[in-house]
PDB file of C-alpha atoms in Angstrom:
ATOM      1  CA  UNK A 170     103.526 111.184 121.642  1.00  0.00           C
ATOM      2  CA  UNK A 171     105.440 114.081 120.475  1.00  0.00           C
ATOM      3  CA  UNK A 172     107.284 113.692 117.296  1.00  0.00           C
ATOM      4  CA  UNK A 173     110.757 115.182 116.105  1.00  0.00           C
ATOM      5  CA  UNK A 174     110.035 113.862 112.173  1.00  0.00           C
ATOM      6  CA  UNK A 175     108.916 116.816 109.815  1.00  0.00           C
ATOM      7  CA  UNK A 176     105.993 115.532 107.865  1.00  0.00           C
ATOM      8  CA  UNK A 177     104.257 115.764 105.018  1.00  0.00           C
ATOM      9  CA  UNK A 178     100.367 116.051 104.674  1.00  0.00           C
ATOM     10  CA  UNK A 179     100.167 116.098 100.138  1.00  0.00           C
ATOM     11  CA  UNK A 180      96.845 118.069  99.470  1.00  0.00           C
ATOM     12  CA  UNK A 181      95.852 115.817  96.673  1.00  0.00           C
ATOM     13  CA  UNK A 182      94.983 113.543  99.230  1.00  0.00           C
ATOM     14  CA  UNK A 183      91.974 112.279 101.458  1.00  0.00           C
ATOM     15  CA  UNK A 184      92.663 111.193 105.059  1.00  0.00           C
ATOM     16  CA  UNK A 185      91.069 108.704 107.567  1.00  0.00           C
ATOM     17  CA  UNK A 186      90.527 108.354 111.370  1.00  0.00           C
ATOM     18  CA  UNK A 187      92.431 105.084 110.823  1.00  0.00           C
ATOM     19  CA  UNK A 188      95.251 106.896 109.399  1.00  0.00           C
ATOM     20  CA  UNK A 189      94.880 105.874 105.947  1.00  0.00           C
ATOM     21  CA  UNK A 190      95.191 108.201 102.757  1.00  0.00           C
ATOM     22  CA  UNK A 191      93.799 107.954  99.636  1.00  0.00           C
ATOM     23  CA  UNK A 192      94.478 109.611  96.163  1.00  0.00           C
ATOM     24  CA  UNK A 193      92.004 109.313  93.348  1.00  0.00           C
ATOM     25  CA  UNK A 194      91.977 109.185  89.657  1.00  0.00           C
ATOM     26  CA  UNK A 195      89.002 108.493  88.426  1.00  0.00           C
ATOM     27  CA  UNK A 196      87.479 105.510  89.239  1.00  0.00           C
ATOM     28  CA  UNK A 197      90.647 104.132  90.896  1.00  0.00           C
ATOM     29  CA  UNK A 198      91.661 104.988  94.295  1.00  0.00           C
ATOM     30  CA  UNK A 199      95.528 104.560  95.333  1.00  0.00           C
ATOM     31  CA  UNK A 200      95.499 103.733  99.321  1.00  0.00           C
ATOM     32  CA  UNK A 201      98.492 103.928 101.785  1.00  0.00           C
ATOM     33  CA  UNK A 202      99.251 105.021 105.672  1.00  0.00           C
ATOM     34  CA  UNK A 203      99.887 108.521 106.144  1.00  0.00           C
ATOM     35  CA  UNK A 204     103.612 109.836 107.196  1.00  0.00           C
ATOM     36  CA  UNK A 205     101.729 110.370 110.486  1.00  0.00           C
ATOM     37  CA  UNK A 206     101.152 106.678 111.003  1.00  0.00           C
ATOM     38  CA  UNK A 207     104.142 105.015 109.365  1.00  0.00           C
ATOM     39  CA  UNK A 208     106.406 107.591 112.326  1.00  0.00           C
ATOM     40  CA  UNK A 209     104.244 106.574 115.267  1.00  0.00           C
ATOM     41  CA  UNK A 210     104.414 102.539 114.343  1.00  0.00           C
ATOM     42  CA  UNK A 211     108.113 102.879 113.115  1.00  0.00           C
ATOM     43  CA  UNK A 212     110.314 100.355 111.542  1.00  0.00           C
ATOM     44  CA  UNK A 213     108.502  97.741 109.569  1.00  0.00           C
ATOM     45  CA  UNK A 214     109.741  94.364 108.661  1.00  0.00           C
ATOM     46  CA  UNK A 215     106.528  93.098 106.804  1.00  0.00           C
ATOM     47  CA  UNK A 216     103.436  93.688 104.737  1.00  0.00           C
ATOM     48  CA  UNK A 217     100.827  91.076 103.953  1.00  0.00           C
ATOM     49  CA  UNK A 218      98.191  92.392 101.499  1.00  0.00           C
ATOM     50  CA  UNK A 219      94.694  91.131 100.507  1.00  0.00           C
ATOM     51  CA  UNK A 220      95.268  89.789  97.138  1.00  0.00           C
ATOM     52  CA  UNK A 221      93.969  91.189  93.832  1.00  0.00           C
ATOM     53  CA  UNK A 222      90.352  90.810  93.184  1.00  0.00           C
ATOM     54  CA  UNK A 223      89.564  91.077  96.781  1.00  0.00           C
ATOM     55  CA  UNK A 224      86.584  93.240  97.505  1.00  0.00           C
ATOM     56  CA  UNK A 225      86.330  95.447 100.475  1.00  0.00           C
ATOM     57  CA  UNK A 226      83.900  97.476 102.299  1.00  0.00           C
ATOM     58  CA  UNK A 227      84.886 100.974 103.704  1.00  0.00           C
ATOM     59  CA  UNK A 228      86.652 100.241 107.026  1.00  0.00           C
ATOM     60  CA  UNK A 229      87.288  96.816 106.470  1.00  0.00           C
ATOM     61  CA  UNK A 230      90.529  95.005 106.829  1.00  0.00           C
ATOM     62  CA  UNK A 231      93.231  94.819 103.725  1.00  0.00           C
ATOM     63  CA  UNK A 232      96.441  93.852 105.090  1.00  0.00           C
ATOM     64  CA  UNK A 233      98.605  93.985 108.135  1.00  0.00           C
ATOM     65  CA  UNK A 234     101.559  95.298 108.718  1.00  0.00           C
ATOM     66  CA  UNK A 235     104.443  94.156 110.724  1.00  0.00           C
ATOM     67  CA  UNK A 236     107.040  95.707 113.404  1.00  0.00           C
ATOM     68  CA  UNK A 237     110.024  93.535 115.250  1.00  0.00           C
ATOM     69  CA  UNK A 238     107.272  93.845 117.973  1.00  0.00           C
ATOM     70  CA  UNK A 239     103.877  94.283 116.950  1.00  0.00           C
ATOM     71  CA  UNK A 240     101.383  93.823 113.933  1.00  0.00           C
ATOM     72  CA  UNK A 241      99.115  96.245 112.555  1.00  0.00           C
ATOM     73  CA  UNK A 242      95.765  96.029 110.805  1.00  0.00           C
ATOM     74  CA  UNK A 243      94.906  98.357 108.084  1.00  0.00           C
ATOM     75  CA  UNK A 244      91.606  99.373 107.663  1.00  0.00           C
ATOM     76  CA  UNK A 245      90.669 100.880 103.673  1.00  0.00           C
ATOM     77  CA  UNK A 246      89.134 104.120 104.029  1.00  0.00           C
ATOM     78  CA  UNK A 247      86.995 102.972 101.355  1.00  0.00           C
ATOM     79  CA  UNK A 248      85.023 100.165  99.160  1.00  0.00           C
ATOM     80  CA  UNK A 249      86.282  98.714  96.049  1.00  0.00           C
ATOM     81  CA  UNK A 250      88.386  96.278  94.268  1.00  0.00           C
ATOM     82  CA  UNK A 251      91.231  95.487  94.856  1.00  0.00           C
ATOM     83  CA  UNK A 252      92.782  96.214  91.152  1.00  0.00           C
ATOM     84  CA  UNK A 253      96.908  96.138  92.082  1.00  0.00           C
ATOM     85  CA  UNK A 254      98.844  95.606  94.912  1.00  0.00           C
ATOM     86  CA  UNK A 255     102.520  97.555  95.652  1.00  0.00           C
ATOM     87  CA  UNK A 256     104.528  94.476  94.674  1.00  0.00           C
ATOM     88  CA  UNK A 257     107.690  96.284  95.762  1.00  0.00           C
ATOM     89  CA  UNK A 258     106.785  96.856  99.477  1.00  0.00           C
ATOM     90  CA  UNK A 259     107.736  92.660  99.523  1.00  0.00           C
ATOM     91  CA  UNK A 260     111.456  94.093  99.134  1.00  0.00           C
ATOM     92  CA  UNK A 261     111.517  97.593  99.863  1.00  0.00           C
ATOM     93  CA  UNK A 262     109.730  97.850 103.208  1.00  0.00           C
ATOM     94  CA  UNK A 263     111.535 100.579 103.786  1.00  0.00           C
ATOM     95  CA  UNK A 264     109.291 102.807 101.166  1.00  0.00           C
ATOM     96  CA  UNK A 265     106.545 103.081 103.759  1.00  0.00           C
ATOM     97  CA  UNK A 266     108.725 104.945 105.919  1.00  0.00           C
ATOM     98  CA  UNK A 267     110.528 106.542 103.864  1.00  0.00           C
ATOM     99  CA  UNK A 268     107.793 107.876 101.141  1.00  0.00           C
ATOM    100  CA  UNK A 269     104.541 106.986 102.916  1.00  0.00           C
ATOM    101  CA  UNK A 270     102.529 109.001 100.761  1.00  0.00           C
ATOM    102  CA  UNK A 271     104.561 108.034  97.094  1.00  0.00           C
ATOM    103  CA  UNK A 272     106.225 104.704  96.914  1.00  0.00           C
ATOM    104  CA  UNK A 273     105.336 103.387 100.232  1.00  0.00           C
ATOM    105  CA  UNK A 274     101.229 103.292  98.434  1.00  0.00           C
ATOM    106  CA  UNK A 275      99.959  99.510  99.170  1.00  0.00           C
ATOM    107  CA  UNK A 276      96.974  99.316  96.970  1.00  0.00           C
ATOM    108  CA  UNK A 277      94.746 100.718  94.515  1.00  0.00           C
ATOM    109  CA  UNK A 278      91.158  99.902  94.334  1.00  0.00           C
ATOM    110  CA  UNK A 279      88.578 100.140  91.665  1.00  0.00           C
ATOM    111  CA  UNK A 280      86.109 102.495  93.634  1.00  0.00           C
ATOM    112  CA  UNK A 281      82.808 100.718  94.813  1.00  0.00           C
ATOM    113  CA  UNK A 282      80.685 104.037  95.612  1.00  0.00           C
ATOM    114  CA  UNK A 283      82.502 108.242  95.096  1.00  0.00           C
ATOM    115  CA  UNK A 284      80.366 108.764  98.037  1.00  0.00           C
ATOM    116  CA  UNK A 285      82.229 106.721 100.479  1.00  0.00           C
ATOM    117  CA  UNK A 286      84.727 110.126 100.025  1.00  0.00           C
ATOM    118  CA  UNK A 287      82.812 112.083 101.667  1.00  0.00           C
ATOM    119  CA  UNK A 288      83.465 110.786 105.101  1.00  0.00           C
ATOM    120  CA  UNK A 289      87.578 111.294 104.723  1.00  0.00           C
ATOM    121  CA  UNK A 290      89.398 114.546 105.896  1.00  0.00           C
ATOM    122  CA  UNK A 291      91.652 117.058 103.958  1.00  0.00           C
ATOM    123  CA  UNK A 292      94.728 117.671 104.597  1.00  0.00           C
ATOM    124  CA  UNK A 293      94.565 120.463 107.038  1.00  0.00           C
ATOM    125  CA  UNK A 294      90.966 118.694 109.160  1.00  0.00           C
ATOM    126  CA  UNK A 295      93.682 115.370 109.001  1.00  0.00           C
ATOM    127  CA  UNK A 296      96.218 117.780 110.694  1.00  0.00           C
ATOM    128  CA  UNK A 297      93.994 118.935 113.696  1.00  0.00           C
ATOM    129  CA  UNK A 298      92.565 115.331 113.769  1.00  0.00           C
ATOM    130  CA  UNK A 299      96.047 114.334 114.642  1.00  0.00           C
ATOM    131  CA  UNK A 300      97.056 116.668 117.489  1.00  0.00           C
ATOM    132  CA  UNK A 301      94.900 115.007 120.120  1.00  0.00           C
ATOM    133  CA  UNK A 302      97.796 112.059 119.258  1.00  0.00           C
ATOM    134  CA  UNK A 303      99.923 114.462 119.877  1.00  0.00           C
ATOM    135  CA  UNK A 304     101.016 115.660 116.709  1.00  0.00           C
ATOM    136  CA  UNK A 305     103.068 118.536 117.260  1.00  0.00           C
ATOM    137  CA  UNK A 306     103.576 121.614 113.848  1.00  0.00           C
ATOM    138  CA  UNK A 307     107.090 122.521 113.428  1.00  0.00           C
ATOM    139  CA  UNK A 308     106.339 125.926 114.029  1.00  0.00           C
ATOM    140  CA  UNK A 309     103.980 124.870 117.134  1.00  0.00           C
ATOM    141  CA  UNK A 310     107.210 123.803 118.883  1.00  0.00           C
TER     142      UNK A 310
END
């Protein structure tokens, strides 16, 4: 897949094979799908969320997201709690298109283990990761 969408890759952030982001602050991790992700599954029309409380292991399941077509799991690049939950995603699907790493964020997790960091890309390793799914650079074109 080549895509014609110019997108963003924030440096604060951590990537995952799975196409997952996360942005830490302390001991709480803020998790969403990267602009990457939310352009290759396009147009969503629902989000179903573990709920608050929920604990999860790195790589494990914490919602699923939904096309006219298709569903989507989403795997947490990390462990931890789930501490809060993007309420406004219920309304505003749209935000995960539209600001996939800002207001489209769909949880934030009170971190189980730092190390489980360790194992996530940077922006630019995220950015090579993605041309074998045939990401294409602006400039590359």
């Amino acid at each position: 897949m080549t895509t014609q969408h110019q997108m963003v890759f924030p440096q604060d952030l951590k990537y995952s094979k799975d196409h997952t982001w996360v942005r830490v602050d302390e001991d709480r991790a803020t998790v969403g799908i990267t602009d990457f992700a939310q352009s290759w599954i396009g147009d969503l029309v629902s989000i179903d969320l573990f709920e608050e409380g929920c604990e999860i292991k790195p790589s494990s399941l914490f919602g699923i997201l939904e096309t006219s077509k298709v569903s989507f799991e989403l795997y947490s690049p990390i462990g931890g709690t789930i501490i809060q939950r993007n309420h406004k995603l219920r309304e505003q699907i749209t935000l995960i298109n539209d600001e996939p790493c800002e207001g489209g964020w769909m949880i934030v997790l009170r971190m189980m283990n730092i190390l489980d960091l360790t194992s996530l890309m940077d922006a630019n390793t995220y950015k090579d990761y993605i041309k074998s799914w045939g990401y294409v650079e602006e400039e590359d074109r």
